[in-house]
XYZ file of N, CA, C and O in Angstrom:
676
model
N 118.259 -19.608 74.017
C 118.130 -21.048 74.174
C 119.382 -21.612 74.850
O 119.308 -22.514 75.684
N 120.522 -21.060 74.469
C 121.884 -21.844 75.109
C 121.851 -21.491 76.719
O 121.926 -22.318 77.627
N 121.732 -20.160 76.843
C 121.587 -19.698 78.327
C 120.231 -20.376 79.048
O 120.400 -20.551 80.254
N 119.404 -20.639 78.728
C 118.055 -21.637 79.076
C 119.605 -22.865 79.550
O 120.346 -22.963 80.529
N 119.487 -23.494 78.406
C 120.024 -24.739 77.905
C 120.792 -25.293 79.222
O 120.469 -26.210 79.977
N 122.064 -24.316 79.249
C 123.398 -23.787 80.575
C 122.297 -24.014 82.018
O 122.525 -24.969 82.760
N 121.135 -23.076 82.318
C 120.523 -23.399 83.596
C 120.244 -24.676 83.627
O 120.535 -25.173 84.715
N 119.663 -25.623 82.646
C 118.605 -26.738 82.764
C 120.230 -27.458 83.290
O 120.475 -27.577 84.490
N 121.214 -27.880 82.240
C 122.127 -28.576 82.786
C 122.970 -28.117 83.692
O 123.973 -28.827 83.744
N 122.991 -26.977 84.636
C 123.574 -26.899 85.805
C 123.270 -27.151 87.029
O 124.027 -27.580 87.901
N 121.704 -26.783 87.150
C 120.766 -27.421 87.783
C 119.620 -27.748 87.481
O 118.630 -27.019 87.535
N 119.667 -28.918 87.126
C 118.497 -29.669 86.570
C 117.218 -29.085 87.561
O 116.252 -28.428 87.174
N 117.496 -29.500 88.855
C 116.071 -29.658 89.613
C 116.244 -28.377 90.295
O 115.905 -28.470 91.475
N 116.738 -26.974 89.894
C 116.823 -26.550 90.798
C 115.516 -25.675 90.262
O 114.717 -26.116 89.437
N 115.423 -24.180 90.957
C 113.634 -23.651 91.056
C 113.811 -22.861 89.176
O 112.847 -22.448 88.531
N 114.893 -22.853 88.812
C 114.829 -21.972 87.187
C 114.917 -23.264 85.769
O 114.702 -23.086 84.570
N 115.349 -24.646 86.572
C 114.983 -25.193 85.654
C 113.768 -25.426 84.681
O 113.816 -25.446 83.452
N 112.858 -25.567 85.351
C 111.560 -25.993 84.717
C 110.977 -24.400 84.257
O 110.478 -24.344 83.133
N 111.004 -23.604 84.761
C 110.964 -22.580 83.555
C 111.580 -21.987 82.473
O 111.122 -21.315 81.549
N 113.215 -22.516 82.870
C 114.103 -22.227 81.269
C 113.580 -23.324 80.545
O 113.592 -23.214 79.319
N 113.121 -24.361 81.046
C 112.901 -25.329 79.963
C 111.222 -25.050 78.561
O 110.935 -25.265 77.384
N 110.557 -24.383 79.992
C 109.225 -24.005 79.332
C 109.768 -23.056 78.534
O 109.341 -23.110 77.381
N 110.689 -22.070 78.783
C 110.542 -20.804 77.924
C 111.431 -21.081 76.924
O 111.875 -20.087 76.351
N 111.949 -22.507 76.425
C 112.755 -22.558 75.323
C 111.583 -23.012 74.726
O 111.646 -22.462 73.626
N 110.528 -23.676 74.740
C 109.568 -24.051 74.082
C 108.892 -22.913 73.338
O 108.510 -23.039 72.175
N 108.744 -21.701 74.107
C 108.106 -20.471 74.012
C 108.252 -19.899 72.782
O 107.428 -19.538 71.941
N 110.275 -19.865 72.853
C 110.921 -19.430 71.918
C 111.162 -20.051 70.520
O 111.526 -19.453 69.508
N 110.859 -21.508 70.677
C 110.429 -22.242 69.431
C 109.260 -22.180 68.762
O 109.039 -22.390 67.569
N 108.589 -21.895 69.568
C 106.830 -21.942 69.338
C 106.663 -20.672 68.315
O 105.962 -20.609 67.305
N 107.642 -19.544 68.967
C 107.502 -18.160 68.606
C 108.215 -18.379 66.878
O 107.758 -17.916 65.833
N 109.271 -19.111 67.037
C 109.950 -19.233 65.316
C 109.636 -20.351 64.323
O 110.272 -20.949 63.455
N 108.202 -20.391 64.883
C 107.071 -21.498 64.263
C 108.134 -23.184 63.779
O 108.341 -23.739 62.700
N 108.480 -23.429 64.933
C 109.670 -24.318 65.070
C 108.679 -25.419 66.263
O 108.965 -25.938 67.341
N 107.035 -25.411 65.120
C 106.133 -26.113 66.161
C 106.390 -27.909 66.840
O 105.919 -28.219 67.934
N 107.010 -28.685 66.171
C 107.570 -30.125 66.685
C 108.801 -30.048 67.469
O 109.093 -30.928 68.279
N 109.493 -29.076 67.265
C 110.598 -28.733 68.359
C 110.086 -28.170 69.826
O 110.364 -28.829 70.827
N 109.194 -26.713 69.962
C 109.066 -26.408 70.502
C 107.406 -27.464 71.666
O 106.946 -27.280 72.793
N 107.075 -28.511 70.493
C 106.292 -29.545 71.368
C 107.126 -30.174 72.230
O 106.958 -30.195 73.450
N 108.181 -30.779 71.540
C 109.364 -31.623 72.130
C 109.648 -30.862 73.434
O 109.225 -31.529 74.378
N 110.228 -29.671 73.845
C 110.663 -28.949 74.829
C 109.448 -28.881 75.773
O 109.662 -28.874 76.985
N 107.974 -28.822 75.223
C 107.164 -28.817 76.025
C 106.944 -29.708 77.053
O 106.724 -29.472 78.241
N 107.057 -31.157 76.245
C 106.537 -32.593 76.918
C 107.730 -32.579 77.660
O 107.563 -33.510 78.448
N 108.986 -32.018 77.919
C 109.832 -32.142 78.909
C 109.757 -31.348 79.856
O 110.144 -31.710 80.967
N 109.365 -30.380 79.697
C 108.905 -29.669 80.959
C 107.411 -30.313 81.808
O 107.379 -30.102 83.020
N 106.511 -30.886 81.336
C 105.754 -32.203 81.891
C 106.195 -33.202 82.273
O 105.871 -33.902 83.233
N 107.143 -33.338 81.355
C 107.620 -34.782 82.119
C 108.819 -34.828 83.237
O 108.935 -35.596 84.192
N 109.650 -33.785 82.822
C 110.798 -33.872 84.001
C 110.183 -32.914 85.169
O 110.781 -32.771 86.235
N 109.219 -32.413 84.952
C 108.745 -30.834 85.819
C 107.394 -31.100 86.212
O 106.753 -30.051 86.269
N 106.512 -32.442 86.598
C 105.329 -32.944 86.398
C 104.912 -31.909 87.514
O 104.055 -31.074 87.224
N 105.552 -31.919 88.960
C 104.908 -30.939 90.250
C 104.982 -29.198 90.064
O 104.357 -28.365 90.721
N 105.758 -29.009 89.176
C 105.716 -27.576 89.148
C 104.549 -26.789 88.409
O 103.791 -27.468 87.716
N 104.362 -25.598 88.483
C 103.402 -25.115 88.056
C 103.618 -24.812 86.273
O 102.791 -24.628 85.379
N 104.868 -24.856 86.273
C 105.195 -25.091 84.608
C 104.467 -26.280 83.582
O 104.108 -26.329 82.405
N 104.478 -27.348 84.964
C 103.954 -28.484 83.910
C 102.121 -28.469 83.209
O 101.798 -29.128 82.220
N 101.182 -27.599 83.978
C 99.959 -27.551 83.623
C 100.276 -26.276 82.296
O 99.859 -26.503 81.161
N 100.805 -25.374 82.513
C 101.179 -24.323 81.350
C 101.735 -24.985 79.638
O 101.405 -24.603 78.515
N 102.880 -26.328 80.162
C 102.829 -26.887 79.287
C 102.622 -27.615 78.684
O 103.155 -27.807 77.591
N 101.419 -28.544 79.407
C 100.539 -29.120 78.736
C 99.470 -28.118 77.486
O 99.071 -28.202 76.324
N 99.405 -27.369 78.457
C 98.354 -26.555 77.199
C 99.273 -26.266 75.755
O 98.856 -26.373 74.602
N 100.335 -25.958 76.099
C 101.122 -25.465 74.937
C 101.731 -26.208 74.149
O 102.328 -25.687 73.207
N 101.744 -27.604 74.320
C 101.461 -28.786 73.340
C 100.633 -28.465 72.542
O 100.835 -28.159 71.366
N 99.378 -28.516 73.243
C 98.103 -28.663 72.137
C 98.253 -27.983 71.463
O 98.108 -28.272 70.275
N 98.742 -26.306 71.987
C 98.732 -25.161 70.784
C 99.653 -25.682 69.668
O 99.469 -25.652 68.451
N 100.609 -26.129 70.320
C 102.008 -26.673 68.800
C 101.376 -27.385 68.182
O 101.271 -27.161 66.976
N 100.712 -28.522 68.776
C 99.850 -29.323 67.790
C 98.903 -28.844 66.709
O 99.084 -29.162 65.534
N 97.802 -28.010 67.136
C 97.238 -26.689 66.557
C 97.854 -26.031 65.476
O 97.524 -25.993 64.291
N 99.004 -25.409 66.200
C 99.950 -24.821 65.101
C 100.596 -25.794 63.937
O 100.949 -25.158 62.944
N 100.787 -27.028 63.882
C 101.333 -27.950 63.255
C 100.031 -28.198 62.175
O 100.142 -28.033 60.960
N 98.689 -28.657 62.908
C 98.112 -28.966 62.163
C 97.527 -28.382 60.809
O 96.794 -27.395 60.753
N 97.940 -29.104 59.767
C 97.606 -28.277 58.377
C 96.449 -27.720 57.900
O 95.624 -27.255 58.686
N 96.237 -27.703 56.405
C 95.156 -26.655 56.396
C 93.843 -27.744 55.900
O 93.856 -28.901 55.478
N 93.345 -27.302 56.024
C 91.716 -28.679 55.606
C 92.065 -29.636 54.419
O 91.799 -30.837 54.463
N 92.682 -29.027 53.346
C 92.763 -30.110 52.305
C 93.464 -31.081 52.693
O 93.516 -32.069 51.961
N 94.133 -31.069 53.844
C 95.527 -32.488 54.424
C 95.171 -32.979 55.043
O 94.205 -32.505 55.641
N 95.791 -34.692 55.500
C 95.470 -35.718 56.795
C 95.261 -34.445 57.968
O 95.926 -33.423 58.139
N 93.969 -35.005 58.735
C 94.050 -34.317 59.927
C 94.842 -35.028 61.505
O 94.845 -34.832 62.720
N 95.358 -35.804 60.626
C 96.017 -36.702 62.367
C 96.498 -35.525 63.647
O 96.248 -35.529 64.853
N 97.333 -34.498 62.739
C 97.798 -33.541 63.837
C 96.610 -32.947 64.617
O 96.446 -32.707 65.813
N 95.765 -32.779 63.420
C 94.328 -31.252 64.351
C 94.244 -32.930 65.506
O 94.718 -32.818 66.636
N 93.728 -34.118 65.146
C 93.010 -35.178 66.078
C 94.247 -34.951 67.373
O 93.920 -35.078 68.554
N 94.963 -34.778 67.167
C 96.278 -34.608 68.491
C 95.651 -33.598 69.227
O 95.125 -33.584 70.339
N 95.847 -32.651 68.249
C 95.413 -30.803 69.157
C 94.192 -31.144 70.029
O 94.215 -30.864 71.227
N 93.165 -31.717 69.484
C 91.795 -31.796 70.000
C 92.283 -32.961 71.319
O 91.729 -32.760 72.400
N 93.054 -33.870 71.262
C 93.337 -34.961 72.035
C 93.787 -33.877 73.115
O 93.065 -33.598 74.073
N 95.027 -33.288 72.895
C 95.931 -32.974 74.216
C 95.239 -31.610 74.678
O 95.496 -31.469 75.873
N 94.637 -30.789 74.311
C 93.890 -29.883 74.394
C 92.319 -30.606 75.563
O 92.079 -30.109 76.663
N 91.639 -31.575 75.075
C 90.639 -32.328 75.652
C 91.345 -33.224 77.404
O 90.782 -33.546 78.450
N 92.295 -33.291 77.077
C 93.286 -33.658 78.356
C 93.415 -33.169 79.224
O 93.326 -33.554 80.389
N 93.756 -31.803 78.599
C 94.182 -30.521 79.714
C 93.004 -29.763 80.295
O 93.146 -29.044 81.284
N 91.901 -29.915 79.711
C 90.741 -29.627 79.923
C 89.759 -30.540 80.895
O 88.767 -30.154 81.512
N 90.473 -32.187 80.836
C 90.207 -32.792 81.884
C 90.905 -32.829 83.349
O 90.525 -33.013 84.506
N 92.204 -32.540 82.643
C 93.195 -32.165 84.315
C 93.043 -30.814 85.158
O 93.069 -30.590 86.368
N 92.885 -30.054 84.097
C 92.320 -29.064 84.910
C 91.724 -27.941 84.320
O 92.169 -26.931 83.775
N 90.209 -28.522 84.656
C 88.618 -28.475 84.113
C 88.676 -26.728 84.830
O 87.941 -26.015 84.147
N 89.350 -25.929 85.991
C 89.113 -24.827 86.286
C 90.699 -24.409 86.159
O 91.272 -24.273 87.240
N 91.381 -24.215 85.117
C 92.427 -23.588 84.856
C 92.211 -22.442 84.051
O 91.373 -22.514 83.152
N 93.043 -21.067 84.301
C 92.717 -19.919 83.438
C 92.683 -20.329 82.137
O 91.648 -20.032 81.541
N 93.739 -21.087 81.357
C 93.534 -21.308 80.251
C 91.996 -22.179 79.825
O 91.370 -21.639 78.912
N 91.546 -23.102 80.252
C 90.059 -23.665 79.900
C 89.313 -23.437 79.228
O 88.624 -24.235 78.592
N 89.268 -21.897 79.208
C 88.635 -21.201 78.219
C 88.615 -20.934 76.446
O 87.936 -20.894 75.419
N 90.201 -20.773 77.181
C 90.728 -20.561 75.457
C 91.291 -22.316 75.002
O 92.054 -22.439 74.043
N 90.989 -23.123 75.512
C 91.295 -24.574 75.342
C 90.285 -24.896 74.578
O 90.425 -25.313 73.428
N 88.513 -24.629 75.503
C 87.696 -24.988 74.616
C 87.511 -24.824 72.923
O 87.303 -25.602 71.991
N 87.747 -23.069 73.108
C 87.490 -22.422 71.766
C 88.537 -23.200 70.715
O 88.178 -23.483 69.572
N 89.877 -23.517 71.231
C 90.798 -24.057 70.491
C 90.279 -25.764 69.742
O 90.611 -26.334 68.702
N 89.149 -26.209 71.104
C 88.931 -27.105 70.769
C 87.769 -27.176 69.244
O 87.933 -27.673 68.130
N 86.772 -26.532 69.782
C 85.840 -25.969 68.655
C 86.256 -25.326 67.322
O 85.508 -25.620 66.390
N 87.259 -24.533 67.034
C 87.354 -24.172 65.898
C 88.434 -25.824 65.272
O 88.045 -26.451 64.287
N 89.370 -26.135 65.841
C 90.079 -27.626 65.438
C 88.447 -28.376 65.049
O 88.515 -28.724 63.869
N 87.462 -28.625 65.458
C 86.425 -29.474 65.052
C 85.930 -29.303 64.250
O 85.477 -30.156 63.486
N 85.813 -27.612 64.110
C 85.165 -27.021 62.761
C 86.038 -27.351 60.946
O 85.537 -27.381 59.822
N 87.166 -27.502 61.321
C 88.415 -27.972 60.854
C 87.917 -29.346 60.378
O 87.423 -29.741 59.322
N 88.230 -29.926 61.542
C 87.765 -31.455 60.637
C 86.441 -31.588 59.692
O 86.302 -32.253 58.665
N 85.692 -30.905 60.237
C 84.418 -30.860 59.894
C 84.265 -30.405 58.178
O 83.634 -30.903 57.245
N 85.208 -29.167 58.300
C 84.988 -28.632 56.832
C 86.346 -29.547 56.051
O 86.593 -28.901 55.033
N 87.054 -30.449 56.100
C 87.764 -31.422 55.678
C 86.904 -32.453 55.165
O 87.054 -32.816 53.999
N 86.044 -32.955 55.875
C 85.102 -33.846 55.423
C 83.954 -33.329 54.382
O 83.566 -33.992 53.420
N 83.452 -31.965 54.755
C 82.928 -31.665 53.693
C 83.255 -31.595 52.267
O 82.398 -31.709 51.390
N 84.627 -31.388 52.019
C 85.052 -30.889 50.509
C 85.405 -32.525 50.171
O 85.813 -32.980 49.102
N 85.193 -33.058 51.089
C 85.462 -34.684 50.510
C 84.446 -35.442 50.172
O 84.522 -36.568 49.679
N 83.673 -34.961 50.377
C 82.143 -35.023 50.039
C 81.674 -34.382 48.908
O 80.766 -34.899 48.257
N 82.212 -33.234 48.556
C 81.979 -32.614 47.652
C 82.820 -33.009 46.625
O 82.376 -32.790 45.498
N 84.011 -33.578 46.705
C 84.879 -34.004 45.622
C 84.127 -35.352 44.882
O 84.160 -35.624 43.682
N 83.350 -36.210 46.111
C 82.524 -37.379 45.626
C 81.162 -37.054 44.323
O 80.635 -37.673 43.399
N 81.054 -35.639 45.001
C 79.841 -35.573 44.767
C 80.113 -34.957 42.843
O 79.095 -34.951 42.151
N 81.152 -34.606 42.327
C 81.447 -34.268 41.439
C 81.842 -35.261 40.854
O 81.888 -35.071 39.639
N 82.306 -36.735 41.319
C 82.591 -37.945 40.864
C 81.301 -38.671 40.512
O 81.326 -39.703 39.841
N 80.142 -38.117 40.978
C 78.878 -38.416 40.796
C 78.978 -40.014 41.849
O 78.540 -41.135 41.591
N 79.493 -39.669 42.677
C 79.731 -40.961 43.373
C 79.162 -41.156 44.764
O 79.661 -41.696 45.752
N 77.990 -40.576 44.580
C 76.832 -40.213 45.448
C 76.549 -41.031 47.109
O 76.306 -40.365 48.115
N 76.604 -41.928 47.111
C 76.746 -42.854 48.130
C 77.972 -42.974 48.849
O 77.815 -43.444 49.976
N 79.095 -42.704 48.552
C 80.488 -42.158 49.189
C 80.127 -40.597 50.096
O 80.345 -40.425 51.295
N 79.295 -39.189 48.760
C 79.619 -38.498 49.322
C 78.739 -38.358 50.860
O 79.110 -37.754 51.867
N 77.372 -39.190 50.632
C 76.471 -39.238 51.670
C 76.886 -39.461 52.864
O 76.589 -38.859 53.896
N 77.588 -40.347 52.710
C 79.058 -41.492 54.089
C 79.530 -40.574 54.511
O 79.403 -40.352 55.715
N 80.286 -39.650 53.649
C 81.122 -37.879 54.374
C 80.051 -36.631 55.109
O 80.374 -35.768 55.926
N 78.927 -36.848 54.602
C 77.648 -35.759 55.048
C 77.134 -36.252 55.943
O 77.043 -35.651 57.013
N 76.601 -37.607 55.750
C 76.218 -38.071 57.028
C 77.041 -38.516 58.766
O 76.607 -38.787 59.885
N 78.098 -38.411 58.275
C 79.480 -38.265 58.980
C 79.249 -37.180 59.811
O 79.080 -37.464 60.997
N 79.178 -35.585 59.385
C 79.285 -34.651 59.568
C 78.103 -33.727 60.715
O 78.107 -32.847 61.576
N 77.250 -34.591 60.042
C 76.123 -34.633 60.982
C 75.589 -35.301 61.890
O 74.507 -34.923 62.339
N 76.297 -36.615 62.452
C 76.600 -37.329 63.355
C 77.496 -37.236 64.389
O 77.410 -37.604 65.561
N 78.446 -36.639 63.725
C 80.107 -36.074 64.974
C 80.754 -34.921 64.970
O 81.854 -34.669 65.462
N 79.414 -33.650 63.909
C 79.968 -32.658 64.564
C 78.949 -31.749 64.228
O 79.043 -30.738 63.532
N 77.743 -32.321 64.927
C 76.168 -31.752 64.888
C 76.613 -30.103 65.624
O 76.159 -29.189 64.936
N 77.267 -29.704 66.658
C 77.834 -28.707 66.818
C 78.339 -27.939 66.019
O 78.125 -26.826 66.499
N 79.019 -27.795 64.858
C 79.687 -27.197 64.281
C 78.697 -26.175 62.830
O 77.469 -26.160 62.750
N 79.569 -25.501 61.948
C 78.531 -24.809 61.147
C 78.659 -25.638 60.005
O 78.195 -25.033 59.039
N 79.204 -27.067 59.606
C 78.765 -27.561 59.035
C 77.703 -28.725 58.650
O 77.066 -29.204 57.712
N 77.941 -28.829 59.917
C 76.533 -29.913 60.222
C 74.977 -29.397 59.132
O 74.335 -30.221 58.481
N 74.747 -28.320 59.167
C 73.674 -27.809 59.010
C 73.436 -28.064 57.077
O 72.568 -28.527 56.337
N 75.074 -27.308 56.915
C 75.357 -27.302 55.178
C 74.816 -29.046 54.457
O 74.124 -29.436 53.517
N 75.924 -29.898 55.979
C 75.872 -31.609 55.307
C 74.451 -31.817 55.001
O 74.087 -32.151 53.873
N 73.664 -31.635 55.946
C 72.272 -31.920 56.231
C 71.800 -31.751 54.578
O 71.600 -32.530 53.646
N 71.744 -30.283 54.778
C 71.181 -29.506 53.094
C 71.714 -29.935 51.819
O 71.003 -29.678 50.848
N 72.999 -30.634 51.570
C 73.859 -31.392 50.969
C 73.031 -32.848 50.425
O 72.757 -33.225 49.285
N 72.766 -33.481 51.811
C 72.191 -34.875 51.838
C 70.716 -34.725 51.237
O 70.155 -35.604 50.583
N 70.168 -33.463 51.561
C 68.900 -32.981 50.637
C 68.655 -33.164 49.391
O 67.744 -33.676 48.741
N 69.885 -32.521 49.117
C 69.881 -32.345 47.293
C 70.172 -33.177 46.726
O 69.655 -33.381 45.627
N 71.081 -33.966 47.224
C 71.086 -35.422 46.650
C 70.308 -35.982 46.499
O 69.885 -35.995 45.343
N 69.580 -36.825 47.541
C 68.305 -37.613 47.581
C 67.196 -36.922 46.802
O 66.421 -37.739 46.305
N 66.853 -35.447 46.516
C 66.054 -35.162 45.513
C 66.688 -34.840 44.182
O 65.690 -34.750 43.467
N 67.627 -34.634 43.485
C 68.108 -34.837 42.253
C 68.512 -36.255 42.470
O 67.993 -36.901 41.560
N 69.011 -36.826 43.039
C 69.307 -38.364 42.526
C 68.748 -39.446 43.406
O 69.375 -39.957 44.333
N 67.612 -39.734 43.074
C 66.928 -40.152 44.593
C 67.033 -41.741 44.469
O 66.338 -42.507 45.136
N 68.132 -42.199 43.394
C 68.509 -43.551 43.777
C 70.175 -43.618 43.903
O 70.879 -44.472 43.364
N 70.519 -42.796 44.527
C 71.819 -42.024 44.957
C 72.404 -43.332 45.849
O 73.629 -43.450 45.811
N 71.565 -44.459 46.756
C 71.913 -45.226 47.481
C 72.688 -46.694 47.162
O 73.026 -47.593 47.932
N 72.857 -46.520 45.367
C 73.151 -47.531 44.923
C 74.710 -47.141 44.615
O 75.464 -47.969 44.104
Protein backbone atom coordinates (compact mmCIF):
# COMPACT_ATOMS: atom_id res chain seq x y z
CA UNK A 1 0.00 0.00 0.00
CA UNK A 2 2.80 2.65 0.85
CA UNK A 3 4.66 1.82 -2.45
CA UNK A 4 1.04 2.10 -4.35
CA UNK A 5 0.58 5.16 -2.04
CA UNK A 6 4.53 6.77 -3.14
CA UNK A 7 3.35 6.18 -7.11
CA UNK A 8 -0.22 7.82 -6.72
CA UNK A 9 1.57 10.92 -5.01
CA UNK A 10 4.50 11.19 -7.33
CA UNK A 11 2.57 11.03 -10.22
CA UNK A 12 -0.79 11.48 -9.78
CA UNK A 13 -1.81 11.41 -13.54
CA UNK A 14 0.80 9.57 -14.70
CA UNK A 15 -0.07 5.82 -16.67
CA UNK A 16 0.66 3.67 -12.93
CA UNK A 17 -1.40 5.89 -11.05
CA UNK A 18 -4.81 4.72 -11.55
CA UNK A 19 -3.77 1.23 -11.22
CA UNK A 20 -1.76 1.57 -7.90
CA UNK A 21 -4.77 3.17 -6.81
CA UNK A 22 -7.14 0.22 -7.98
CA UNK A 23 -4.77 -2.33 -6.60
CA UNK A 24 -4.73 -0.76 -3.09
CA UNK A 25 -8.41 -1.36 -3.12
CA UNK A 26 -7.65 -5.00 -4.16
CA UNK A 27 -5.47 -5.31 -1.24
CA UNK A 28 -8.10 -4.03 1.16
CA UNK A 29 -10.80 -5.92 -0.31
CA UNK A 30 -8.44 -9.00 0.11
CA UNK A 31 -8.04 -8.13 4.24
CA UNK A 32 -11.84 -7.88 4.28
CA UNK A 33 -11.08 -4.12 5.03
CA UNK A 34 -14.53 -3.84 2.81
CA UNK A 35 -15.42 0.31 3.49
CA UNK A 36 -11.79 1.07 3.08
CA UNK A 37 -11.12 -0.83 0.20
CA UNK A 38 -14.76 0.83 -1.32
CA UNK A 39 -13.24 4.18 -0.43
CA UNK A 40 -9.98 3.45 -2.66
CA UNK A 41 -12.33 2.18 -5.23
CA UNK A 42 -14.61 5.33 -5.78
CA UNK A 43 -11.18 7.10 -6.24
CA UNK A 44 -9.98 5.32 -8.80
CA UNK A 45 -13.57 6.33 -10.62
CA UNK A 46 -13.43 9.38 -9.69
CA UNK A 47 -9.88 10.67 -10.16
CA UNK A 48 -9.33 7.85 -13.07
CA UNK A 49 -13.00 8.27 -14.74
CA UNK A 50 -11.14 7.71 -18.64
CA UNK A 51 -9.00 4.91 -17.77
CA UNK A 52 -9.81 1.47 -18.11
CA UNK A 53 -9.38 1.09 -14.26
CA UNK A 54 -12.40 3.12 -13.70
CA UNK A 55 -15.13 0.47 -15.25
CA UNK A 56 -13.08 -2.43 -13.14
CA UNK A 57 -13.76 -0.26 -10.25
CA UNK A 58 -16.94 0.39 -10.42
CA UNK A 59 -17.72 -3.23 -10.31
CA UNK A 60 -15.60 -3.66 -7.26
CA UNK A 61 -17.59 -1.29 -5.23
CA UNK A 62 -20.52 -3.29 -5.59
CA UNK A 63 -18.52 -6.37 -4.59
CA UNK A 64 -17.33 -4.32 -1.22
CA UNK A 65 -20.76 -3.43 -0.87
CA UNK A 66 -21.75 -7.19 -1.22
CA UNK A 67 -19.02 -8.02 0.97
CA UNK A 68 -20.16 -5.43 3.64
CA UNK A 69 -23.57 -6.39 3.39
CA UNK A 70 -24.69 -8.46 6.48
CA UNK A 71 -26.32 -11.56 7.00
CA UNK A 72 -30.36 -11.68 6.53
CA UNK A 73 -31.26 -11.13 10.13
CA UNK A 74 -29.75 -7.22 9.72
CA UNK A 75 -30.86 -3.76 8.01
CA UNK A 76 -30.32 -4.51 4.41
CA UNK A 77 -29.35 -0.83 3.38
CA UNK A 78 -25.81 -2.17 2.38
CA UNK A 79 -27.16 -5.44 0.15
CA UNK A 80 -29.82 -2.19 -1.42
CA UNK A 81 -26.24 -0.40 -2.28
CA UNK A 82 -24.67 -3.72 -3.76
CA UNK A 83 -27.82 -4.22 -5.91
CA UNK A 84 -27.72 -0.22 -6.65
CA UNK A 85 -23.97 0.02 -7.78
CA UNK A 86 -23.85 -3.40 -9.23
CA UNK A 87 -27.38 -2.40 -11.39
CA UNK A 88 -25.23 0.79 -12.52
CA UNK A 89 -22.43 -0.95 -13.78
CA UNK A 90 -24.60 -3.16 -15.54
CA UNK A 91 -26.17 -0.11 -17.10
CA UNK A 92 -22.76 1.52 -18.10
CA UNK A 93 -21.61 -1.25 -19.42
CA UNK A 94 -24.44 -3.65 -20.35
CA UNK A 95 -21.45 -5.73 -22.59
CA UNK A 96 -18.57 -5.76 -20.08
CA UNK A 97 -16.77 -9.15 -19.18
CA UNK A 98 -17.80 -8.71 -15.79
CA UNK A 99 -21.92 -8.42 -16.62
CA UNK A 100 -22.20 -11.66 -16.05
CA UNK A 101 -21.00 -12.19 -12.78
CA UNK A 102 -22.75 -8.64 -11.89
CA UNK A 103 -26.03 -10.15 -12.70
CA UNK A 104 -25.63 -13.33 -10.59
CA UNK A 105 -24.27 -10.92 -7.83
CA UNK A 106 -27.31 -9.13 -8.45
CA UNK A 107 -29.75 -12.16 -8.01
CA UNK A 108 -28.38 -13.90 -5.15
CA UNK A 109 -28.24 -9.98 -3.11
CA UNK A 110 -32.23 -10.20 -4.06
CA UNK A 111 -32.56 -13.57 -2.87
CA UNK A 112 -31.06 -11.97 0.34
CA UNK A 113 -33.52 -9.45 0.73
CA UNK A 114 -36.06 -11.68 -0.09
CA UNK A 115 -35.29 -14.30 2.59
CA UNK A 116 -34.94 -11.14 5.17
CA UNK A 117 -38.43 -10.40 4.61
CA UNK A 118 -39.47 -13.76 4.95
CA UNK A 119 -38.29 -14.53 8.59
CA UNK A 120 -40.02 -11.19 9.28
CA UNK A 121 -42.96 -12.55 8.35
CA UNK A 122 -42.48 -15.42 10.09
CA UNK A 123 -41.53 -13.66 13.32
CA UNK A 124 -45.21 -11.91 12.78
CA UNK A 125 -46.60 -14.89 12.17
CA UNK A 126 -45.59 -16.37 15.66
CA UNK A 127 -46.85 -13.01 17.16
CA UNK A 128 -50.05 -14.29 15.71
CA UNK A 129 -50.01 -10.94 14.11
CA UNK A 130 -51.29 -12.15 10.92
CA UNK A 131 -52.01 -9.10 8.84
CA UNK A 132 -48.38 -7.65 9.38
CA UNK A 133 -47.04 -11.03 8.40
CA UNK A 134 -49.25 -11.03 5.06
CA UNK A 135 -47.73 -7.20 4.29
CA UNK A 136 -44.06 -9.18 4.42
CA UNK A 137 -45.46 -12.26 2.06
CA UNK A 138 -47.27 -10.31 -0.01
CA UNK A 139 -44.23 -8.04 -0.35
CA UNK A 140 -42.26 -10.93 -1.45
CA UNK A 141 -44.33 -11.88 -4.06
CA UNK A 142 -44.73 -8.63 -5.62
CA UNK A 143 -40.81 -7.57 -5.76
CA UNK A 144 -39.19 -10.60 -5.91
CA UNK A 145 -41.61 -12.94 -7.93
CA UNK A 146 -38.09 -14.08 -9.37
CA UNK A 147 -36.54 -15.36 -6.52
CA UNK A 148 -37.07 -18.90 -4.52
CA UNK A 149 -38.98 -17.23 -2.16
CA UNK A 150 -41.68 -15.87 -3.84
CA UNK A 151 -43.15 -19.30 -4.25
CA UNK A 152 -42.65 -20.26 -0.18
CA UNK A 153 -44.54 -16.41 0.51
CA UNK A 154 -47.28 -17.44 -1.79
CA UNK A 155 -47.75 -20.99 0.23
CA UNK A 156 -47.27 -18.94 3.52
CA UNK A 157 -50.22 -16.50 2.51
CA UNK A 158 -52.14 -19.95 1.94
CA UNK A 159 -51.99 -21.16 5.27
CA UNK A 160 -52.89 -18.28 6.77
CA UNK A 161 -56.00 -17.39 5.06
CA UNK A 162 -57.05 -21.13 5.63
CA UNK A 163 -56.20 -21.57 9.37
CA UNK A 164 -57.08 -18.02 10.12
CA UNK A 165 -59.33 -16.90 7.50
CA UNK A 166 -60.15 -13.65 9.36
CA UNK A 167 -56.37 -13.05 9.50
CA UNK A 168 -57.30 -9.50 7.71
CA UNK A 169 -58.31 -7.90 10.84
Amino acid sequence: VEIFSTVIKKAPYGEYAAPAQYKIGLFLLEKQMYQEARDEFEKTRNDYPDSEWAKAAHYQIAIADSKRSTGVQYDQKVTESAIKEFNEFLKQYPDAELSDKAKTQVSDLREQEAEKAFLVAKFYIKQKKYKAAKLYLSKIVDDYKNTSWAPKALEKIREINAQYPHSDN
